[in-house]
Amino acid sequence: MSNVFNFTFVPWFRSVAPYIHKLRGSTVVVGVAGEAIAANKLPLIAQDLALIQSMGVQIVLVHGFRPQVNEQLLAKGHTPQYSHGMRITDSVALDCAQEAAGQLRYEIEAAFSQGLPNTPMAGATVRVISGNFVTARPVGLMDGVDFQHSGLVRKIDTEGIQRTLDMGALVLLSPFGFSPTGEAFNLTMEDVATSVAVALQADKLMFLTEVPGIRLDAHDPSSEIDTELPLAAAKTLMAALPAPTQPTDTAFYLQHCIRACEGGVDRSHILPFSVDGALLLEIYTHDGIGTMVVDEKLESVREATMDDVSGIVALIEPFEKDGTLVKRDRTEIERDAGYYTIIEHDGVIFGCAALYPYPEARTGEMAALTVSPDTQSQGDGERLLKRIETRARAQGLQSIFVLTTRTMHWFIKRGFVQVNPDWLPEARKRKYNWDRKSQVLVKKLP
Ligand SMILES: CC(C)(COP(=O)(O)OP(=O)(O)OC[C@H]1O[C@@H](n2cnc3c(N)ncnc32)[C@H](O)[C@@H]1OP(=O)(O)O)[C@@H](O)C(=O)NCCC(=O)NCCS
């Protein structure tokens, strides 16, 4: 093995460690669109899920089957019928759905049974268990349309699923449910995955879909993907969007993410299956790849007001005294309060960071990033960084930079690169203290 490989592999592997520790013992519900399976992505998705499970994550996998059911319908000379963005399941469609579900379960079990030497599945032992964990009810009539055998989730057998997960198995669910009279109903993958995530109070709900995520400008298909969408912003966006009729509509997966977050699931994600390793990238890297809807109430990250100035001063003072941070007067913080973002728990400020924009250079300085020694290493530093990045993007900035003497590695791990102080915007260079010899680190914003 070459030295170059060691130098890249070891720091890279270590950088993943915090995420592995954080996710160990958590429950993740993954909803895979039928389109992903039709696009032959199943073997790689199974490999990634096996790896995630081996790192102590309990997984419920829900598959979709929209294209597979349509294929069967067309083969029988029937046209798929939809209304209100939902399939109308007549008796032929129900037969097709049952056939498609049977076939897909078979394929998924086969994918998890791979184990050729020298492949990522070598040595993996993933037990896949399916069952009658979902009780359904009919959709019934909507605006005069009879949805026949299309159903909605009525109840989830949480205890049954949890016991199966505790045995170390991966739970596989098809979008099917049965009524107490034994009648079968065709459900949607999204409804089943969301209902299961809420019933289990899962840590994450992840949709692997045909869309790349939610765009920063939902009306501009060329705009960047919004990697983190606070629940409140997600609801505002949802209210402004037309009702979704197909999976590629912005509101389609978003509505389920919102429902999950409101139901107590901390984080819901929309990811593109077209990107190889999308699940790994989203779970084990800082920025992830798709869109994460997050309930910020949990985190209480917010912009500061004048009332927060005393709390900010108390927080950063010890770090000014030991020289980690440069000294800022109270009046300076009062003047700049609007630039600060804080983390508050029960009325006490535990973290802060400021963003000083330099719009002429399309960049901004993140300054005074501080987390209380009582709550360090719990991810608050990262949350502040994320919020500062969101604020910077909203102001049209293309990068953020920091000046640091002691915390360089924390920033490098989070996508910053070191540059020469000459890189600084002119106005900031004039204030640069050449004696302090701070390192300048820059992060380009996606
Ligand atoms: C840097 C700081 C904001 C990080 O806050 P945090 O909430 O602890 O950060 P996170 O929980 O997101 O990350 C914690 C990880 O960063 C590491 N870390 C903390 N300080 C670090 C430093 N100076 N250099 C490198 N890594 C550091 C921790 O060891 C921890 O790693 P682990 O998860 O592998 O155990 C916090 O340590 C702090 O307030 N430091 C003093 C002020 C400061 O240096 N600010 C930066 C000024 S430019």
Short mmCIF file of C-alpha atoms and ligand atoms in Angstrom, two decimals:
data_model
loop_
_atom_site.label_atom_id
_atom_site.label_comp_id
_atom_site.label_asym_id
_atom_site.label_seq_id
_atom_site.Cartn_x
_atom_site.Cartn_y
_atom_site.Cartn_z
CA MET A 1 0.00 0.00 0.00
CA SER A 2 1.50 3.38 -0.94
CA ASN A 3 2.23 6.11 1.58
CA VAL A 4 0.02 8.48 -0.35
CA PHE A 5 -2.88 6.12 0.20
CA ASN A 6 -2.16 5.96 3.96
CA PHE A 7 -2.11 9.75 4.18
CA THR A 8 -5.46 10.08 2.51
CA PHE A 9 -7.18 6.98 3.87
CA VAL A 10 -6.40 7.31 7.57
CA PRO A 11 -7.57 10.94 8.08
CA TRP A 12 -10.57 10.23 5.88
CA PHE A 13 -11.57 7.15 7.86
CA ARG A 14 -11.10 9.01 11.16
CA SER A 15 -13.22 11.89 9.91
CA VAL A 16 -16.14 9.47 9.57
CA ALA A 17 -15.78 8.24 13.17
CA PRO A 18 -18.02 10.90 14.83
CA TYR A 19 -20.89 9.99 12.52
CA ILE A 20 -20.44 6.27 13.15
CA HIS A 21 -20.53 6.83 16.91
CA LYS A 22 -23.53 9.14 16.67
CA LEU A 23 -25.60 6.78 14.57
CA ARG A 24 -24.82 3.58 16.48
CA GLY A 25 -28.00 2.24 18.07
CA SER A 26 -30.28 4.53 16.06
CA THR A 27 -33.23 3.55 13.89
CA VAL A 28 -33.43 4.58 10.26
CA VAL A 29 -36.39 4.02 7.92
CA VAL A 30 -35.37 3.97 4.26
CA GLY A 31 -37.98 4.34 1.51
CA VAL A 32 -36.65 3.29 -1.90
CA ALA A 33 -38.63 4.37 -4.96
CA GLY A 34 -39.50 1.53 -7.34
CA GLU A 35 -37.71 3.57 -10.02
CA ALA A 36 -34.39 2.91 -8.24
CA ILE A 37 -34.91 -0.82 -8.54
CA ALA A 38 -36.03 -0.48 -12.17
CA ALA A 39 -32.76 1.42 -12.77
CA ASN A 40 -30.76 -1.58 -11.46
CA LYS A 41 -29.55 0.23 -8.34
CA LEU A 42 -30.60 -2.53 -5.96
CA PRO A 43 -27.28 -4.41 -5.60
CA LEU A 44 -25.39 -1.23 -4.63
CA ILE A 45 -28.17 0.02 -2.32
CA ALA A 46 -28.16 -3.37 -0.57
CA GLN A 47 -24.38 -3.18 -0.14
CA ASP A 48 -24.63 0.28 1.42
CA LEU A 49 -27.48 -0.73 3.73
CA ALA A 50 -25.56 -3.82 4.84
CA LEU A 51 -22.59 -1.60 5.70
CA ILE A 52 -24.76 0.90 7.59
CA GLN A 53 -26.43 -1.93 9.50
CA SER A 54 -23.05 -3.43 10.41
CA MET A 55 -22.24 -0.11 12.12
CA GLY A 56 -25.07 -0.62 14.60
CA VAL A 57 -28.00 1.06 12.83
CA GLN A 58 -31.41 -0.63 12.88
CA ILE A 59 -32.97 -0.44 9.42
CA VAL A 60 -36.52 -0.69 8.13
CA LEU A 61 -36.58 -0.81 4.34
CA VAL A 62 -39.76 0.06 2.47
CA HIS A 63 -39.76 -0.45 -1.27
CA GLY A 64 -41.95 1.30 -3.82
CA PHE A 65 -43.24 -0.39 -6.97
CA ARG A 66 -44.86 2.26 -9.16
CA PRO A 67 -43.03 1.40 -12.44
CA GLN A 68 -43.20 -2.37 -11.80
CA VAL A 69 -46.99 -2.25 -11.29
CA ASN A 70 -47.39 -0.10 -14.39
CA GLU A 71 -45.29 -2.54 -16.40
CA GLN A 72 -47.52 -5.43 -15.35
CA LEU A 73 -50.66 -3.42 -16.12
CA LEU A 74 -49.43 -2.50 -19.58
CA ALA A 75 -48.46 -6.14 -20.24
CA LYS A 76 -52.10 -7.05 -19.47
CA GLY A 77 -53.35 -4.33 -21.79
CA HIS A 78 -54.50 -1.97 -19.02
CA THR A 79 -53.69 1.69 -18.57
CA PRO A 80 -52.55 2.82 -15.11
CA GLN A 81 -55.10 5.19 -13.60
CA TYR A 82 -54.38 7.98 -11.16
CA SER A 83 -56.31 10.70 -9.40
CA HIS A 84 -55.20 13.23 -6.76
CA GLY A 85 -51.62 11.95 -7.32
CA MET A 86 -52.66 8.45 -6.19
CA ARG A 87 -53.23 5.18 -8.04
CA ILE A 88 -56.79 3.97 -8.49
CA THR A 89 -56.42 0.27 -7.73
CA ASP A 90 -59.08 -1.80 -9.48
CA SER A 91 -58.97 -5.58 -9.19
CA VAL A 92 -56.54 -5.92 -12.14
CA ALA A 93 -54.21 -3.32 -10.61
CA LEU A 94 -54.40 -5.12 -7.26
CA ASP A 95 -53.31 -8.38 -8.92
CA CYS A 96 -50.47 -6.54 -10.64
CA ALA A 97 -49.41 -4.92 -7.35
CA GLN A 98 -49.36 -8.29 -5.59
CA GLU A 99 -47.27 -9.82 -8.37
CA ALA A 100 -44.88 -6.87 -8.43
CA ALA A 101 -44.48 -6.89 -4.63
CA GLY A 102 -43.75 -10.64 -4.62
CA GLN A 103 -41.16 -10.27 -7.35
CA LEU A 104 -39.49 -7.27 -5.66
CA ARG A 105 -39.28 -8.94 -2.26
CA TYR A 106 -37.60 -11.85 -3.96
CA GLU A 107 -35.08 -9.56 -5.68
CA ILE A 108 -34.38 -7.61 -2.50
CA GLU A 109 -33.79 -10.77 -0.45
CA ALA A 110 -31.47 -11.99 -3.20
CA ALA A 111 -29.53 -8.71 -3.17
CA PHE A 112 -28.97 -9.00 0.59
CA SER A 113 -27.82 -12.58 0.19
CA GLN A 114 -24.83 -11.65 -2.01
CA GLY A 115 -21.49 -12.41 -0.46
CA LEU A 116 -18.85 -13.03 -3.06
CA PRO A 117 -15.28 -12.71 -1.77
CA ASN A 118 -13.67 -9.30 -2.37
CA THR A 119 -17.01 -7.49 -2.64
CA PRO A 120 -18.44 -5.14 0.00
CA MET A 121 -20.96 -7.85 0.89
CA ALA A 122 -18.33 -10.49 1.72
CA GLY A 123 -18.89 -11.53 5.32
CA ALA A 124 -22.11 -9.53 5.65
CA THR A 125 -24.97 -11.47 7.18
CA VAL A 126 -28.12 -9.45 6.78
CA ARG A 127 -31.28 -11.27 7.75
CA VAL A 128 -34.25 -9.80 5.94
CA ILE A 129 -37.63 -10.29 7.60
CA SER A 130 -40.97 -9.19 6.15
CA GLY A 131 -44.36 -9.54 7.76
CA ASN A 132 -47.90 -8.33 8.21
CA PHE A 133 -46.85 -5.29 10.22
CA VAL A 134 -49.17 -2.78 8.51
CA THR A 135 -52.94 -2.50 8.97
CA ALA A 136 -54.68 -0.53 6.22
CA ARG A 137 -57.96 1.21 5.55
CA PRO A 138 -59.50 2.10 2.20
CA VAL A 139 -58.96 5.56 0.69
CA GLY A 140 -62.62 5.32 -0.32
CA LEU A 141 -64.28 8.04 -2.37
CA MET A 142 -62.62 11.39 -2.99
CA ASP A 143 -64.43 14.07 -5.01
CA GLY A 144 -66.58 11.31 -6.47
CA VAL A 145 -63.58 9.15 -7.47
CA ASP A 146 -63.65 5.60 -6.08
CA PHE A 147 -60.11 4.50 -5.25
CA GLN A 148 -61.26 0.89 -4.79
CA HIS A 149 -58.34 -1.18 -3.43
CA SER A 150 -56.05 1.80 -2.78
CA GLY A 151 -55.50 2.24 0.92
CA LEU A 152 -53.90 4.33 3.62
CA VAL A 153 -51.96 3.18 6.66
CA ARG A 154 -54.23 2.72 9.64
CA LYS A 155 -51.91 1.17 12.21
CA ILE A 156 -48.35 -0.07 12.52
CA ASP A 157 -47.37 -3.06 14.61
CA THR A 158 -44.57 -1.14 16.32
CA GLU A 159 -43.84 -3.86 18.84
CA GLY A 160 -43.55 -6.53 16.16
CA ILE A 161 -41.16 -4.40 14.08
CA GLN A 162 -39.07 -3.40 17.10
CA ARG A 163 -38.72 -7.00 18.25
CA THR A 164 -37.60 -8.03 14.78
CA LEU A 165 -35.06 -5.19 14.68
CA ASP A 166 -33.79 -6.12 18.15
CA MET A 167 -33.11 -9.62 16.82
CA GLY A 168 -30.62 -7.95 14.48
CA ALA A 169 -32.74 -8.35 11.34
CA LEU A 170 -33.50 -5.79 8.65
CA VAL A 171 -37.26 -5.32 8.34
CA LEU A 172 -38.53 -5.22 4.75
CA LEU A 173 -41.98 -3.80 4.03
CA SER A 174 -43.93 -3.68 0.80
CA PRO A 175 -46.55 -0.99 0.22
CA PHE A 176 -49.32 -3.36 1.20
CA GLY A 177 -51.58 -3.54 4.18
CA PHE A 178 -54.50 -5.63 5.30
CA SER A 179 -57.75 -4.61 6.87
CA PRO A 180 -59.02 -6.45 9.96
CA THR A 181 -61.29 -8.40 7.59
CA GLY A 182 -58.24 -9.66 5.70
CA GLU A 183 -58.77 -7.50 2.63
CA ALA A 184 -55.56 -6.36 0.89
CA PHE A 185 -54.93 -2.69 0.12
CA ASN A 186 -52.38 -1.13 -2.18
CA LEU A 187 -50.56 1.60 -0.23
CA THR A 188 -47.83 4.02 -1.23
CA MET A 189 -44.21 3.52 -0.22
CA GLU A 190 -44.14 7.10 1.08
CA ASP A 191 -47.15 6.61 3.37
CA VAL A 192 -45.81 3.32 4.76
CA ALA A 193 -42.27 4.67 5.33
CA THR A 194 -43.51 7.86 7.00
CA SER A 195 -46.04 6.03 9.19
CA VAL A 196 -43.44 3.48 10.29
CA ALA A 197 -40.87 6.21 11.03
CA VAL A 198 -43.38 8.09 13.18
CA ALA A 199 -44.66 4.95 14.92
CA LEU A 200 -41.12 3.84 15.78
CA GLN A 201 -40.03 7.43 16.57
CA ALA A 202 -37.12 6.71 14.24
CA ASP A 203 -34.04 8.91 14.25
CA LYS A 204 -34.14 9.33 10.49
CA LEU A 205 -36.45 8.82 7.54
CA MET A 206 -34.63 8.67 4.21
CA PHE A 207 -36.27 8.65 0.79
CA LEU A 208 -34.11 7.40 -2.06
CA THR A 209 -35.81 9.00 -5.01
CA GLU A 210 -35.74 10.09 -8.62
CA VAL A 211 -35.23 13.74 -7.54
CA PRO A 212 -31.95 15.21 -6.22
CA GLY A 213 -33.59 17.00 -3.26
CA ILE A 214 -35.30 20.37 -2.74
CA ARG A 215 -33.76 23.26 -4.64
CA LEU A 216 -32.86 26.56 -2.99
CA ASP A 217 -35.22 28.18 -5.49
CA ALA A 218 -38.03 25.66 -5.93
CA HIS A 219 -39.04 27.34 -9.21
CA ASP A 220 -35.58 27.26 -10.79
CA PRO A 221 -34.55 23.73 -11.81
CA SER A 222 -30.92 24.85 -12.19
CA SER A 223 -30.57 26.22 -8.64
CA GLU A 224 -28.51 24.38 -6.00
CA ILE A 225 -29.90 21.76 -3.64
CA ASP A 226 -30.81 23.04 -0.18
CA THR A 227 -28.95 20.62 2.08
CA GLU A 228 -30.74 21.61 5.28
CA LEU A 229 -34.30 22.85 5.47
CA PRO A 230 -35.67 23.82 8.90
CA LEU A 231 -39.17 22.45 9.49
CA ALA A 232 -40.70 25.93 9.66
CA ALA A 233 -39.17 26.90 6.29
CA ALA A 234 -40.27 23.55 4.82
CA LYS A 235 -43.87 24.27 5.88
CA THR A 236 -43.77 27.77 4.41
CA LEU A 237 -42.44 26.37 1.13
CA MET A 238 -45.05 23.58 1.12
CA ALA A 239 -47.86 26.11 1.56
CA ALA A 240 -46.65 28.03 -1.50
CA LEU A 241 -46.42 24.98 -3.79
CA PRO A 242 -49.22 23.45 -5.87
CA ALA A 243 -50.56 20.07 -4.72
CA PRO A 244 -48.20 17.39 -6.06
CA THR A 245 -49.44 14.96 -8.67
CA GLN A 246 -46.23 13.09 -9.43
CA PRO A 247 -43.03 12.14 -7.61
CA THR A 248 -40.95 14.72 -9.46
CA ASP A 249 -43.07 17.57 -8.05
CA THR A 250 -41.21 19.49 -5.32
CA ALA A 251 -44.01 19.00 -2.80
CA PHE A 252 -44.30 15.24 -3.36
CA TYR A 253 -41.67 13.90 -0.93
CA LEU A 254 -41.57 17.16 1.03
CA GLN A 255 -45.10 16.60 2.38
CA HIS A 256 -44.02 13.28 3.88
CA CYS A 257 -40.83 14.73 5.36
CA ILE A 258 -42.88 17.44 7.06
CA ARG A 259 -45.36 14.89 8.40
CA ALA A 260 -42.51 12.78 9.78
CA CYS A 261 -40.79 15.76 11.45
CA GLU A 262 -44.07 16.94 12.97
CA GLY A 263 -44.65 13.39 14.19
CA GLY A 264 -41.38 13.37 16.15
CA VAL A 265 -38.81 12.06 13.63
CA ASP A 266 -35.81 14.37 14.11
CA ARG A 267 -34.60 14.34 10.52
CA SER A 268 -36.11 13.38 7.15
CA HIS A 269 -34.07 13.25 3.96
CA ILE A 270 -34.74 13.32 0.21
CA LEU A 271 -31.85 11.78 -1.74
CA PRO A 272 -31.17 10.95 -5.38
CA PHE A 273 -30.69 7.25 -6.15
CA SER A 274 -28.79 8.29 -9.28
CA VAL A 275 -25.78 9.18 -7.12
CA ASP A 276 -23.86 6.05 -6.18
CA GLY A 277 -23.53 5.79 -2.38
CA ALA A 278 -26.13 8.53 -1.72
CA LEU A 279 -27.12 6.95 1.64
CA LEU A 280 -23.49 6.77 2.81
CA LEU A 281 -22.79 10.33 1.71
CA GLU A 282 -25.86 11.66 3.50
CA ILE A 283 -25.27 9.80 6.75
CA TYR A 284 -21.49 9.90 7.08
CA THR A 285 -20.45 13.30 5.68
CA HIS A 286 -20.91 16.81 7.00
CA ASP A 287 -22.80 18.35 4.10
CA GLY A 288 -24.59 15.28 2.85
CA ILE A 289 -25.93 15.18 -0.65
CA GLY A 290 -29.69 15.66 -0.71
CA THR A 291 -32.09 17.73 1.39
CA MET A 292 -32.56 17.16 5.12
CA VAL A 293 -35.69 18.53 6.78
CA VAL A 294 -34.92 19.09 10.44
CA ASP A 295 -37.05 20.14 13.38
CA GLU A 296 -35.04 23.08 14.69
CA LYS A 297 -37.08 23.31 17.87
CA LEU A 298 -34.89 20.49 19.09
CA GLU A 299 -31.83 22.53 18.51
CA SER A 300 -33.09 26.02 19.32
CA VAL A 301 -30.68 27.65 16.89
CA ARG A 302 -31.78 31.20 16.19
CA GLU A 303 -30.55 34.64 15.24
CA ALA A 304 -29.51 36.80 18.19
CA THR A 305 -31.27 39.94 19.46
CA MET A 306 -30.05 42.74 21.76
CA ASP A 307 -31.39 40.72 24.73
CA ASP A 308 -28.80 38.05 24.03
CA VAL A 309 -25.75 40.31 24.27
CA SER A 310 -25.03 39.57 27.96
CA GLY A 311 -25.25 35.84 27.32
CA ILE A 312 -22.89 36.11 24.36
CA VAL A 313 -20.39 38.17 26.35
CA ALA A 314 -20.46 35.63 29.21
CA LEU A 315 -19.93 32.78 26.75
CA ILE A 316 -16.98 34.16 24.82
CA GLU A 317 -15.17 35.96 27.66
CA PRO A 318 -13.20 32.94 28.95
CA PHE A 319 -11.99 32.22 25.39
CA GLU A 320 -10.92 35.87 24.96
CA LYS A 321 -8.97 35.69 28.22
CA ASP A 322 -7.02 32.58 27.19
CA GLY A 323 -6.32 34.08 23.76
CA THR A 324 -8.42 31.62 21.69
CA LEU A 325 -10.65 34.45 20.52
CA VAL A 326 -9.75 38.09 19.86
CA LYS A 327 -11.18 40.57 22.34
CA ARG A 328 -14.48 42.20 21.41
CA ASP A 329 -15.98 45.05 23.41
CA ARG A 330 -19.52 44.78 24.65
CA THR A 331 -20.46 47.82 22.55
CA GLU A 332 -19.07 46.08 19.46
CA ILE A 333 -21.22 43.01 20.14
CA GLU A 334 -24.25 45.22 20.79
CA ARG A 335 -23.68 46.97 17.47
CA ASP A 336 -23.24 43.65 15.65
CA ALA A 337 -25.91 41.62 17.49
CA GLY A 338 -27.78 41.09 14.23
CA TYR A 339 -24.77 39.25 12.80
CA TYR A 340 -24.86 36.64 15.57
CA THR A 341 -26.55 33.26 15.61
CA ILE A 342 -26.97 31.51 18.95
CA ILE A 343 -27.90 28.13 20.40
CA GLU A 344 -30.15 28.36 23.40
CA HIS A 345 -31.42 25.69 25.76
CA ASP A 346 -33.97 26.70 28.38
CA GLY A 347 -33.08 30.38 28.18
CA VAL A 348 -29.31 29.86 28.50
CA ILE A 349 -26.98 30.55 25.58
CA PHE A 350 -24.66 27.62 24.98
CA GLY A 351 -23.17 28.59 21.62
CA CYS A 352 -22.72 31.48 19.23
CA ALA A 353 -21.15 32.50 15.93
CA ALA A 354 -21.26 35.68 13.86
CA LEU A 355 -21.30 36.25 10.11
CA TYR A 356 -19.69 39.49 8.90
CA PRO A 357 -20.50 39.81 5.22
CA TYR A 358 -18.12 41.28 2.62
CA PRO A 359 -20.62 41.43 -0.24
CA GLU A 360 -18.20 43.17 -2.62
CA ALA A 361 -15.97 40.06 -2.43
CA ARG A 362 -18.94 37.65 -2.34
CA THR A 363 -17.67 36.23 0.96
CA GLY A 364 -18.27 36.54 4.69
CA GLU A 365 -16.28 36.00 7.86
CA MET A 366 -17.52 33.54 10.44
CA ALA A 367 -16.25 34.96 13.71
CA ALA A 368 -16.51 34.22 17.43
CA LEU A 369 -17.60 30.61 16.93
CA THR A 370 -17.91 29.37 20.48
CA VAL A 371 -19.61 26.49 22.26
CA SER A 372 -19.77 26.36 26.04
CA PRO A 373 -17.25 23.92 27.56
CA ASP A 374 -20.26 22.24 29.25
CA THR A 375 -21.81 21.21 25.96
CA GLN A 376 -18.87 20.81 23.57
CA SER A 377 -18.56 17.71 21.37
CA GLN A 378 -22.33 17.29 21.00
CA GLY A 379 -22.52 18.74 17.52
CA ASP A 380 -23.47 22.32 18.48
CA GLY A 381 -20.37 23.70 16.72
CA GLU A 382 -21.49 21.97 13.53
CA ARG A 383 -25.03 23.21 13.87
CA LEU A 384 -23.80 26.79 14.19
CA LEU A 385 -21.58 26.34 11.14
CA LYS A 386 -24.53 24.98 9.15
CA ARG A 387 -26.70 27.93 10.14
CA ILE A 388 -23.98 30.42 9.24
CA GLU A 389 -23.62 28.71 5.86
CA THR A 390 -27.38 28.99 5.31
CA ARG A 391 -27.32 32.68 6.27
CA ALA A 392 -24.38 33.30 3.94
CA ARG A 393 -26.07 31.55 1.03
CA ALA A 394 -29.23 33.55 1.61
CA GLN A 395 -27.13 36.72 1.23
CA GLY A 396 -25.72 35.49 -2.09
CA LEU A 397 -22.24 34.83 -0.67
CA GLN A 398 -20.14 32.19 -2.40
CA SER A 399 -17.82 31.35 0.48
CA ILE A 400 -17.19 31.89 4.16
CA PHE A 401 -13.82 32.28 5.83
CA VAL A 402 -12.44 32.10 9.36
CA LEU A 403 -9.30 33.35 11.06
CA THR A 404 -8.03 30.97 13.69
CA THR A 405 -4.90 30.26 15.67
CA ARG A 406 -5.97 27.05 17.45
CA THR A 407 -8.94 25.47 15.78
CA MET A 408 -7.66 24.91 12.25
CA HIS A 409 -8.28 21.15 12.23
CA TRP A 410 -11.89 21.49 13.32
CA PHE A 411 -12.54 23.64 10.25
CA ILE A 412 -10.48 21.51 7.84
CA LYS A 413 -12.55 18.47 8.84
CA ARG A 414 -15.61 20.45 7.83
CA GLY A 415 -14.56 21.38 4.32
CA PHE A 416 -12.41 24.50 4.86
CA VAL A 417 -9.05 24.89 3.10
CA GLN A 418 -6.16 27.07 4.15
CA VAL A 419 -5.31 30.10 1.98
CA ASN A 420 -2.75 32.87 2.15
CA PRO A 421 -3.91 35.95 4.16
CA ASP A 422 -3.55 37.89 0.90
CA TRP A 423 -6.73 36.12 -0.18
CA LEU A 424 -8.77 38.19 2.31
CA PRO A 425 -11.08 40.92 1.00
CA GLU A 426 -9.28 44.30 1.00
CA ALA A 427 -11.38 45.71 3.84
CA ARG A 428 -10.58 42.70 6.04
CA LYS A 429 -6.89 42.60 5.08
CA ARG A 430 -6.44 46.11 6.46
CA LYS A 431 -7.63 44.86 9.87
CA TYR A 432 -5.60 41.61 9.75
CA ASN A 433 -3.26 41.38 12.74
CA TRP A 434 -0.01 40.15 11.18
CA ASP A 435 1.50 39.56 14.66
CA ARG A 436 -1.23 37.15 15.70
CA LYS A 437 -0.39 35.09 12.58
CA SER A 438 -3.92 33.68 12.37
CA GLN A 439 -4.47 31.06 9.74
CA VAL A 440 -7.04 31.94 7.11
CA LEU A 441 -9.38 29.13 6.07
CA VAL A 442 -12.05 29.30 3.40
CA LYS A 443 -15.04 27.14 2.61
CA LYS A 444 -16.75 27.39 -0.76
CA LEU A 445 -20.50 27.16 -0.40
CA PRO A 446 -22.22 24.61 -2.61
C1 LIG B 1 -14.42 24.72 18.17
C2 LIG B 1 -15.74 24.59 18.90
C3 LIG B 1 -16.65 25.73 18.50
C4 LIG B 1 -16.40 23.26 18.52
O1 LIG B 1 -17.66 23.16 19.14
P1 LIG B 1 -18.32 21.74 19.48
O2 LIG B 1 -19.76 21.96 19.76
O3 LIG B 1 -17.53 21.04 20.51
O4 LIG B 1 -18.17 21.04 18.08
P2 LIG B 1 -18.77 19.70 17.55
O5 LIG B 1 -19.50 18.97 18.64
O6 LIG B 1 -19.52 20.01 16.32
O7 LIG B 1 -17.44 18.93 17.18
C5 LIG B 1 -16.70 18.35 18.19
C6 LIG B 1 -15.42 17.73 17.65
O8 LIG B 1 -14.48 18.77 17.35
C7 LIG B 1 -13.25 18.50 18.02
N1 LIG B 1 -12.60 19.75 18.39
C8 LIG B 1 -12.96 20.63 19.35
N2 LIG B 1 -12.07 21.65 19.38
C9 LIG B 1 -11.17 21.40 18.42
C10 LIG B 1 -9.99 22.07 17.99
N3 LIG B 1 -9.56 23.17 18.56
N4 LIG B 1 -9.30 21.52 16.97
C11 LIG B 1 -9.69 20.37 16.40
N5 LIG B 1 -10.78 19.69 16.77
C12 LIG B 1 -11.50 20.19 17.79
C13 LIG B 1 -13.69 17.72 19.25
O9 LIG B 1 -12.61 16.94 19.73
C14 LIG B 1 -14.80 16.85 18.72
O10 LIG B 1 -14.27 15.73 18.04
P3 LIG B 1 -14.93 14.27 18.28
O11 LIG B 1 -16.37 14.42 17.87
O12 LIG B 1 -14.12 13.43 17.40
O13 LIG B 1 -14.81 14.03 19.73
C15 LIG B 1 -15.56 24.57 20.44
O14 LIG B 1 -14.62 23.59 20.76
C16 LIG B 1 -15.10 25.90 21.02
O15 LIG B 1 -15.95 26.70 21.41
N6 LIG B 1 -13.79 26.11 21.13
C17 LIG B 1 -13.27 27.33 21.72
C18 LIG B 1 -13.44 28.53 20.84
C19 LIG B 1 -12.80 28.37 19.47
O16 LIG B 1 -11.72 27.81 19.33
N7 LIG B 1 -13.49 28.86 18.44
C20 LIG B 1 -13.01 28.91 17.10
C21 LIG B 1 -12.44 30.27 16.92
S1 LIG B 1 -11.90 30.53 15.31
#
